[in-house]
mmCIF file of C-alpha atoms in Angstrom:
data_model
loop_
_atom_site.group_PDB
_atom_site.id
_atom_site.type_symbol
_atom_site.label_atom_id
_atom_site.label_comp_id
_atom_site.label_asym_id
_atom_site.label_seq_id
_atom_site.Cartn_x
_atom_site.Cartn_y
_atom_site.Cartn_z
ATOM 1 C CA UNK A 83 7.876 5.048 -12.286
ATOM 2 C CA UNK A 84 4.270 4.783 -11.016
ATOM 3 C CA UNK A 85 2.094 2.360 -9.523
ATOM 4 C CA UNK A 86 -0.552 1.428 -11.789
ATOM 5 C CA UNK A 87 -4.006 -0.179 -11.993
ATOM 6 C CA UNK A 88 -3.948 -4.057 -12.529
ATOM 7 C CA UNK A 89 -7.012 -5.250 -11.817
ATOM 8 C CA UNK A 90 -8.775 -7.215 -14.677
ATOM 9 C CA UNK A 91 -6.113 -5.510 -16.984
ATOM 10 C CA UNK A 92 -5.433 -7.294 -20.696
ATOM 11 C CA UNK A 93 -1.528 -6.648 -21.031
ATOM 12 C CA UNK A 94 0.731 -7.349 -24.084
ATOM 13 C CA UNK A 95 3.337 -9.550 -24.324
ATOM 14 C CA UNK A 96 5.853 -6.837 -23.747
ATOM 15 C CA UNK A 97 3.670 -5.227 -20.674
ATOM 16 C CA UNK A 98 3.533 -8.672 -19.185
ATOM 17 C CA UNK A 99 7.070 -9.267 -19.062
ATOM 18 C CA UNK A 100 7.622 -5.442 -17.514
ATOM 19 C CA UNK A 101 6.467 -7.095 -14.429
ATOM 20 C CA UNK A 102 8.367 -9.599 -14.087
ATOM 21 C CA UNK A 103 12.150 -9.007 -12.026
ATOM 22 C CA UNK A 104 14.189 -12.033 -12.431
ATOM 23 C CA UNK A 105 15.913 -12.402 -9.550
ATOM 24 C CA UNK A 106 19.551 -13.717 -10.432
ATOM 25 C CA UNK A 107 20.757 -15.437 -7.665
ATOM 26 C CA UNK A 108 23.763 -16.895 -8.643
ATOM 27 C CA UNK A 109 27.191 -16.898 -6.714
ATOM 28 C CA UNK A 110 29.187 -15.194 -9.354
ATOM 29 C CA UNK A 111 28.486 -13.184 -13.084
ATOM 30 C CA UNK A 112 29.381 -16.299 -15.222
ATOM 31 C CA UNK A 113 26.526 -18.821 -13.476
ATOM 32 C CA UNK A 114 24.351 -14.834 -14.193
ATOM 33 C CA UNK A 115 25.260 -14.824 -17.707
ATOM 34 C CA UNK A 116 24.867 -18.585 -18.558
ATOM 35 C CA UNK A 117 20.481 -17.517 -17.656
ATOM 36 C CA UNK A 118 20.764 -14.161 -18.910
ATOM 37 C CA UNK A 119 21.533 -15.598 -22.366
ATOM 38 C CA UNK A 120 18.776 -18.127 -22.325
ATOM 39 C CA UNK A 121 15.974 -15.568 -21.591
ATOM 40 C CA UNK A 122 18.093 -13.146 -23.877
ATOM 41 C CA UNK A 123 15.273 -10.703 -25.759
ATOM 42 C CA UNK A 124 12.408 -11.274 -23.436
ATOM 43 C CA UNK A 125 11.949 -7.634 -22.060
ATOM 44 C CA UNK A 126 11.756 -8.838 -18.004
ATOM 45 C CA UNK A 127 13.814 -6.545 -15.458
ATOM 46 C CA UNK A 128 17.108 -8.396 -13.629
ATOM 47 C CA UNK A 129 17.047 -8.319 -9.699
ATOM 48 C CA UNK A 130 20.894 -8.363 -8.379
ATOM 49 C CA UNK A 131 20.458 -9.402 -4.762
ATOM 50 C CA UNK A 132 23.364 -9.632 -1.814
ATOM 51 C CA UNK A 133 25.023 -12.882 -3.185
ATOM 52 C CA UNK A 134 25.338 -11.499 -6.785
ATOM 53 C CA UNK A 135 26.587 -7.956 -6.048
ATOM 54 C CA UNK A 136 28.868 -8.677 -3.356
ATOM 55 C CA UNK A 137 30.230 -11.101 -5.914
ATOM 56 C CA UNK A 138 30.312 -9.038 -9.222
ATOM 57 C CA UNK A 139 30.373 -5.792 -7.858
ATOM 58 C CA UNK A 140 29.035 -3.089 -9.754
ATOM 59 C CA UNK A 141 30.620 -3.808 -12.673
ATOM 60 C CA UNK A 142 28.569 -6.442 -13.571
ATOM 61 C CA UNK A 143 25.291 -3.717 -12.890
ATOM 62 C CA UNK A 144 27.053 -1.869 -15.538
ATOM 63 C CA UNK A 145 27.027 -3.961 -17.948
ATOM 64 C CA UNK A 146 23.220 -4.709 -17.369
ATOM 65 C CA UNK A 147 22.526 -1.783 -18.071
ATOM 66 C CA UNK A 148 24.139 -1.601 -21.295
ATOM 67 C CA UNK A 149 22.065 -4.164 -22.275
ATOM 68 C CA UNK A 150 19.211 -2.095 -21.584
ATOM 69 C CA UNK A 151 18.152 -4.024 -18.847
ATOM 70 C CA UNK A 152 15.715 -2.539 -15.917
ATOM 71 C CA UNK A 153 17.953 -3.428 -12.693
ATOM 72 C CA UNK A 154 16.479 -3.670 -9.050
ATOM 73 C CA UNK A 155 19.294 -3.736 -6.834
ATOM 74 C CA UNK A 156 18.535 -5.286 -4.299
ATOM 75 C CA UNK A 157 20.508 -4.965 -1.339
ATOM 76 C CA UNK A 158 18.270 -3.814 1.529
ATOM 77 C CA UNK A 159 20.257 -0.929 2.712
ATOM 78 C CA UNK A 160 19.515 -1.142 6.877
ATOM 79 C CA UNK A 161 21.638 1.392 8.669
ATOM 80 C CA UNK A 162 22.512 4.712 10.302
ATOM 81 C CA UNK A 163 20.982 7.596 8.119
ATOM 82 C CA UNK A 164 23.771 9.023 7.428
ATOM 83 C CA UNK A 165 25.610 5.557 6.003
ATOM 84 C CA UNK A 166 22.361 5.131 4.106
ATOM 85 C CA UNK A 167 22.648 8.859 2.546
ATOM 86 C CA UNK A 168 26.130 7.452 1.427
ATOM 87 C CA UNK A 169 24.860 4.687 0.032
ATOM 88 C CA UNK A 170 22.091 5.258 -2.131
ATOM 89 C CA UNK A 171 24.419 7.987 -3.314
ATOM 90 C CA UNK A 172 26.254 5.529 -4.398
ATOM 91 C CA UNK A 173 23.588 3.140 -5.848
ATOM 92 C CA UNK A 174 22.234 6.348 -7.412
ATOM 93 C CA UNK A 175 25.361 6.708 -9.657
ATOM 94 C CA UNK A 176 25.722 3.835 -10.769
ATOM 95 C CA UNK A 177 22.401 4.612 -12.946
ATOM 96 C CA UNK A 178 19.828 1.466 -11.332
ATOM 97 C CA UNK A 179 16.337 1.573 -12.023
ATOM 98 C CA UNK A 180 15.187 0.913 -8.524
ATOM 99 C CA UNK A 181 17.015 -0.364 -4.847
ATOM 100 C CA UNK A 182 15.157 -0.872 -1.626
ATOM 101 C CA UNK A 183 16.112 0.079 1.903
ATOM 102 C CA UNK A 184 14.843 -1.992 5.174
ATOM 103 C CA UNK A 185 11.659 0.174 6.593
ATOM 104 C CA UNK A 186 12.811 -1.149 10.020
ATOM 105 C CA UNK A 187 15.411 1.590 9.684
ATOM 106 C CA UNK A 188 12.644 4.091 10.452
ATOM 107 C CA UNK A 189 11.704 7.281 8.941
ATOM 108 C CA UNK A 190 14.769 9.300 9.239
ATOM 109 C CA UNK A 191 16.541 6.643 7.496
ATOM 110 C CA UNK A 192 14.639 6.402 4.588
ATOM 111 C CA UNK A 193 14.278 10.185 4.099
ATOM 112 C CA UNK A 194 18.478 9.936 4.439
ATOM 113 C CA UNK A 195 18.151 7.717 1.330
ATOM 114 C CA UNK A 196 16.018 9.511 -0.749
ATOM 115 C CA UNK A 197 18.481 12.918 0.291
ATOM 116 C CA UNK A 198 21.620 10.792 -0.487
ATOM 117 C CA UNK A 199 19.967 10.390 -4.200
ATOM 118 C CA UNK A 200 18.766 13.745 -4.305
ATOM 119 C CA UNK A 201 22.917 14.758 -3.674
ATOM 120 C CA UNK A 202 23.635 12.388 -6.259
ATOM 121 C CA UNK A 203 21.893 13.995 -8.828
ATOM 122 C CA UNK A 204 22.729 17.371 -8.043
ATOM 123 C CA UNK A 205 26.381 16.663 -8.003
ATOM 124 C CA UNK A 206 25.554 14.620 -11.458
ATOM 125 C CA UNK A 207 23.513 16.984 -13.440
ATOM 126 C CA UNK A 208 20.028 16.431 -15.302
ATOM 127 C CA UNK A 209 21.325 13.490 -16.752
ATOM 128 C CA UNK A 210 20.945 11.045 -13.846
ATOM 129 C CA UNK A 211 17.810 9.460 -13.718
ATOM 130 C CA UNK A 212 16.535 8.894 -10.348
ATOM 131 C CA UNK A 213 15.670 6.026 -9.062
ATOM 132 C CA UNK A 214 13.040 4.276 -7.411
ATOM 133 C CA UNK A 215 13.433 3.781 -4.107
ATOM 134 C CA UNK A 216 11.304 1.596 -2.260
ATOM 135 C CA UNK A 217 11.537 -0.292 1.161
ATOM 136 C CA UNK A 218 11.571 -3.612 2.331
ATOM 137 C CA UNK A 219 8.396 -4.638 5.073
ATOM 138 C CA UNK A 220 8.650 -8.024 6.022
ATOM 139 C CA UNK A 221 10.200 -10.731 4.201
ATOM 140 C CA UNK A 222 7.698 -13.166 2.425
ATOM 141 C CA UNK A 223 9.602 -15.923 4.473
ATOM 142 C CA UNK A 224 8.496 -14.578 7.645
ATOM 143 C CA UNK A 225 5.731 -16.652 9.312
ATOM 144 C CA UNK A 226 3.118 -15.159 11.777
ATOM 145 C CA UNK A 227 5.451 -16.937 14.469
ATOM 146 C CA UNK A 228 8.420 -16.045 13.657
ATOM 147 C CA UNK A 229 6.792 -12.168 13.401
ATOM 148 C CA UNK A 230 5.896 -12.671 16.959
ATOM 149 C CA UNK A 231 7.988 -15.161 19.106
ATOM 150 C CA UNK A 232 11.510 -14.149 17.610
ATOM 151 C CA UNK A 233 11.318 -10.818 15.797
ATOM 152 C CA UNK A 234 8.985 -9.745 18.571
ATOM 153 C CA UNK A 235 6.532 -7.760 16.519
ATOM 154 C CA UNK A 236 2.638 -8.627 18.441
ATOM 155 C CA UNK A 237 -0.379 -8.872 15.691
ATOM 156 C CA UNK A 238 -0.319 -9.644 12.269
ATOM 157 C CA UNK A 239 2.507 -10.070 9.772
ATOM 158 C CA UNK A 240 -0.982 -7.521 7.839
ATOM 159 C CA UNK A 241 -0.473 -5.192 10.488
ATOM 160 C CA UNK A 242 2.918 -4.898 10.413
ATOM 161 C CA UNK A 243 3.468 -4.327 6.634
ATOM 162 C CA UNK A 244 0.631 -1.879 6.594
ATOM 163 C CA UNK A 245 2.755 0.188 9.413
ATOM 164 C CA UNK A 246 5.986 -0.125 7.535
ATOM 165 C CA UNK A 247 3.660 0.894 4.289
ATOM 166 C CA UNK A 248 2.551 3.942 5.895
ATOM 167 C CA UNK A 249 6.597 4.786 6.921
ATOM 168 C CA UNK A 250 7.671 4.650 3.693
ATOM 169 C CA UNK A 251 4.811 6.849 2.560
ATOM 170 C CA UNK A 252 6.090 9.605 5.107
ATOM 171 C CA UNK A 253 9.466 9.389 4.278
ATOM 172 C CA UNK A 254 8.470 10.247 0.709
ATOM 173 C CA UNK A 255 9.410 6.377 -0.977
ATOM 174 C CA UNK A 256 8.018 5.725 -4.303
ATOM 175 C CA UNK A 257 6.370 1.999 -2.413
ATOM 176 C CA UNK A 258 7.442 -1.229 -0.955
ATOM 177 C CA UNK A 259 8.326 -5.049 -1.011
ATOM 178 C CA UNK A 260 5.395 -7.210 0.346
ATOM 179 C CA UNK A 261 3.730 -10.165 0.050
ATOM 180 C CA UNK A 262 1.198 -10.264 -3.205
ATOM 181 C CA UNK A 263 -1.338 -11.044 0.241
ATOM 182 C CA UNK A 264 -0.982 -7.639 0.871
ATOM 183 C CA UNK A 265 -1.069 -5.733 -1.945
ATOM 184 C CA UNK A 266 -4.641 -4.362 -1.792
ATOM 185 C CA UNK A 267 -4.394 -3.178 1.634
ATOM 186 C CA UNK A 268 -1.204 -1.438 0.563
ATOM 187 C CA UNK A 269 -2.809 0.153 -2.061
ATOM 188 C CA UNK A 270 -6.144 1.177 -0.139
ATOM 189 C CA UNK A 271 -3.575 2.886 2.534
ATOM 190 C CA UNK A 272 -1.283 4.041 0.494
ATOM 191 C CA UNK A 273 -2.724 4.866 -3.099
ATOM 192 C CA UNK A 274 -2.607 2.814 -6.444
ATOM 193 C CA UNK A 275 0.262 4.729 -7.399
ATOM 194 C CA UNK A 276 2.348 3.463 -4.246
ATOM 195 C CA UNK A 277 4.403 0.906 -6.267
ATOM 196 C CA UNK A 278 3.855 -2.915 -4.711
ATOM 197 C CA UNK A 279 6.740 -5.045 -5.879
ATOM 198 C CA UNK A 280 6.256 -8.923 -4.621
ATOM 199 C CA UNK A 281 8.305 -11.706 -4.043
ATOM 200 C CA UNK A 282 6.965 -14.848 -2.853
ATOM 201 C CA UNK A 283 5.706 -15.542 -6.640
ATOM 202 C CA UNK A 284 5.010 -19.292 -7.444
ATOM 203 C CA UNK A 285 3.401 -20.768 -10.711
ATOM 204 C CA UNK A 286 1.741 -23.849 -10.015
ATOM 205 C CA UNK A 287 2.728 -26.530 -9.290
ATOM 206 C CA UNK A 288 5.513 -24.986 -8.348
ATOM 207 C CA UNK A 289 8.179 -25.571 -5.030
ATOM 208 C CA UNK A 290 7.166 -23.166 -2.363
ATOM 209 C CA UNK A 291 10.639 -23.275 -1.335
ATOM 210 C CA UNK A 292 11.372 -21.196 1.772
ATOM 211 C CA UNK A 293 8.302 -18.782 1.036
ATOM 212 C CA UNK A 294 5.516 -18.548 3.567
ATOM 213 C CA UNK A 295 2.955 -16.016 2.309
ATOM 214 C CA UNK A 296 2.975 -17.062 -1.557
ATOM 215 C CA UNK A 297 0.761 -16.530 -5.143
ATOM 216 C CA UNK A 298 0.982 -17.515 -8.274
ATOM 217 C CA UNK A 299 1.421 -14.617 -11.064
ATOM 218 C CA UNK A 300 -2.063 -14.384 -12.579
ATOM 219 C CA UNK A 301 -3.407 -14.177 -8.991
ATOM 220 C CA UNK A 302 -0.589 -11.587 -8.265
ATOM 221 C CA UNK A 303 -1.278 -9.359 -10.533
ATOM 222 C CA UNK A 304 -5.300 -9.627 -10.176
ATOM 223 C CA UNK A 305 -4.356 -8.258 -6.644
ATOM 224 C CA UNK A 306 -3.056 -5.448 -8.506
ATOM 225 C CA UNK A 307 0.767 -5.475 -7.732
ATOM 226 C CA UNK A 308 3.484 -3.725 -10.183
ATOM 227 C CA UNK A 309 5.784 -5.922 -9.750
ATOM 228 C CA UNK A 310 6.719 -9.669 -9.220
ATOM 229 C CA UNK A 311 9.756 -11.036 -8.258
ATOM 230 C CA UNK A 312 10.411 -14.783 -9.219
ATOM 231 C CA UNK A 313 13.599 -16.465 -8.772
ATOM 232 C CA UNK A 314 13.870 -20.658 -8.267
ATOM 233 C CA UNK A 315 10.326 -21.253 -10.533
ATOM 234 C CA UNK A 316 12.806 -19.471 -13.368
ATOM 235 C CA UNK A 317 16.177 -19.585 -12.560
ATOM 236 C CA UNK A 318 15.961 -23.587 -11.647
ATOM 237 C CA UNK A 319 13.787 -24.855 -13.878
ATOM 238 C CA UNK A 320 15.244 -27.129 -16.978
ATOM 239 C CA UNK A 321 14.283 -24.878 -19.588
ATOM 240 C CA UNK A 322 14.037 -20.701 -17.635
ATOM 241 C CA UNK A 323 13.143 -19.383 -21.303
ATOM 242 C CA UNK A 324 10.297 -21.878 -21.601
ATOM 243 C CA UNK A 325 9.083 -21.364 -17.901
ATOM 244 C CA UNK A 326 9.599 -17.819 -18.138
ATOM 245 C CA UNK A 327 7.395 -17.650 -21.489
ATOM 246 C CA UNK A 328 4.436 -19.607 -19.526
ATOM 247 C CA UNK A 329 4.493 -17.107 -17.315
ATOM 248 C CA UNK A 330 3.881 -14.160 -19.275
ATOM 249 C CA UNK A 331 1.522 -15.855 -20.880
ATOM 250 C CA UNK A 332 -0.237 -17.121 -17.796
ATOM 251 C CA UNK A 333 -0.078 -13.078 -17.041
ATOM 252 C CA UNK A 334 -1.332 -12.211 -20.759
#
C-alpha cells in the first residue's frame, strides 16, 4: 500500500469508497453486524478499534476478512519493544490489512513492530501479506491545551505530529494517524507516498462530537490524505447506507 496523490483528483465510485475506514464501534459483533449488513456491497474498509476487538476477539477479524473486507485494526499497540515485536506478530497472522502502534513508544519500538511482522512472515511463508503498519501522533481529540498543560508537550499540536511523523519515517513505518489539518505538512516532510490516514472526519452539518481538529471529506481529501476514518456521522446516523453514499459522492 502506497500513499498517493489526491489533490484535485476525479475518483470513481469504487476509488472513493477505498478511502473511507468505517470505524465500527460497537460493544459487541452482533450491534457490528446489524451496520455491516446495511452498508453490505459498498467497497469501504472496516476499522475494529479497542471496544470491538477486546469484545469479539479475533474471530470476528476473521470473518471480515472472509468477506473481503480491508481491516485496520486498530488497537494502538504502546509498549516495551519487545511486547510490541510479540504483538504485531500476532496482528500479522491474523492476515489485517493495516494496525497502528503509538509513536510515543519511540523509535525502537516501532522498528520492534515492523521486526515482529517481519518474524511473522518468515515463520509463515510467502503467503502472508504484510501489513501496513502505521503509527498513531496525536489524537484528533487533543486540544492545543491539553497538548501542553496535561500531556506536557510545549508548541504546537503541528509540531508535535510533524516530530512523531519524522519517527515513524526512521523506524521504517509505511505513515501515520493525524489530523486531515496536517496532512500536507506530513506529506512535504515525509513524502506523498507516506500514507496519511485521518480521523476527525465530519460531513456537514455534522456533530463534532469529541473531535477538536476536524474536516469534512471533500476538504480531506483535497488536503491529499489516503485515508479517512469516520465513525458517529455513519455509524449513528438513521439511515448509515444513505449517509455513507453522500459521502462518496461528496468525495466523487
Amino acid at each position: 500500500m502506497r500513499g498517493r496523490e489526491t489533490m484535485g483528483a476525479t475518483l470513481t465510485r469504487e476509488q472513493a469508497a477505498d478511502r473511507i475506514m468505517v470505524a465500527l464501534d460497537y460493544p459487541d459483533a452482533c450491534a457490528a453486524e446489524a451496520l455491516i449488513r446495511r452498508l453490505e456491497g459498498v467497497p469501504c474498509w472496516m476499522k475494529v478499534g479497542m471496544q470491538l476487538f477486546y469484545a469479539a476477539g479475533p474471530a470476528f477479524v476473521a470473518g471480515l476478512k472472509e468477506r473481503g473486507y480491508r481491516v485496520f485494526l486498530d488497537v494502538k499497540m504502546h509498549d516495551i519493544p519487545n511486547t510490541v515485536k510479540g504483538g504485531a506478530g500476532s496482528i500479522a497472522r491474523l492476515g489485517v490489512d493495516l494496525f497502528n502502534v503509538h509513536a510515543a513508544g519511540g523509535v525502537r519500538m516501532m522498528e520492534a513492530a515492523m521486526e515482529g511482522v517481519e518474524a511473522a512472515r518468515s515463520g509463515g511463508g510467502a503467503s502472508l501479506k504484510r501489513p501496513t503498519v502505521i503509527a498513531v501522533t496525536q489524537l484528533t481529540s487533543t486540544s492545543q491545551a491539553v497538548l501542553n498543560d496535561e500531556i506536557g508537550i510545549p508548541g504546537t499540536a503541528d509540531n508535535a505530529v510533524l516530530r512523531y511523523a519524522q519517527l515513524a519515517r526512521q523506524a521504517g513505518l509505511d505513515g501515520v494517524v493525524a489530523s486531515p489539518q496536517e496532512v500536507v505538512a506530513i506529506k512535504a516532510v515525509c513524502g506523498a507516498s507516506f500514507i496519511t490516514v485521518t480521523p476527525g472526519i465530519r460531513p456537514a452539518g455534522s456533530a463534532t462530537n469529541d473531535q477538536s481538529r476536524i474536516m469534512t471529506p471533500r476538504e480531506a481529501l483535497e488536503q491529499g490524505t489516503d485515508f479517512m476514518v469516520i465513525g458517529r456521522p455513519i455509524t449513528a446516523a438513521v439511515d448509515p447506507r444513505q449517509a455513507i453514499e453522500t459521502i462518496i459522492e461528496e468525495l466523487i
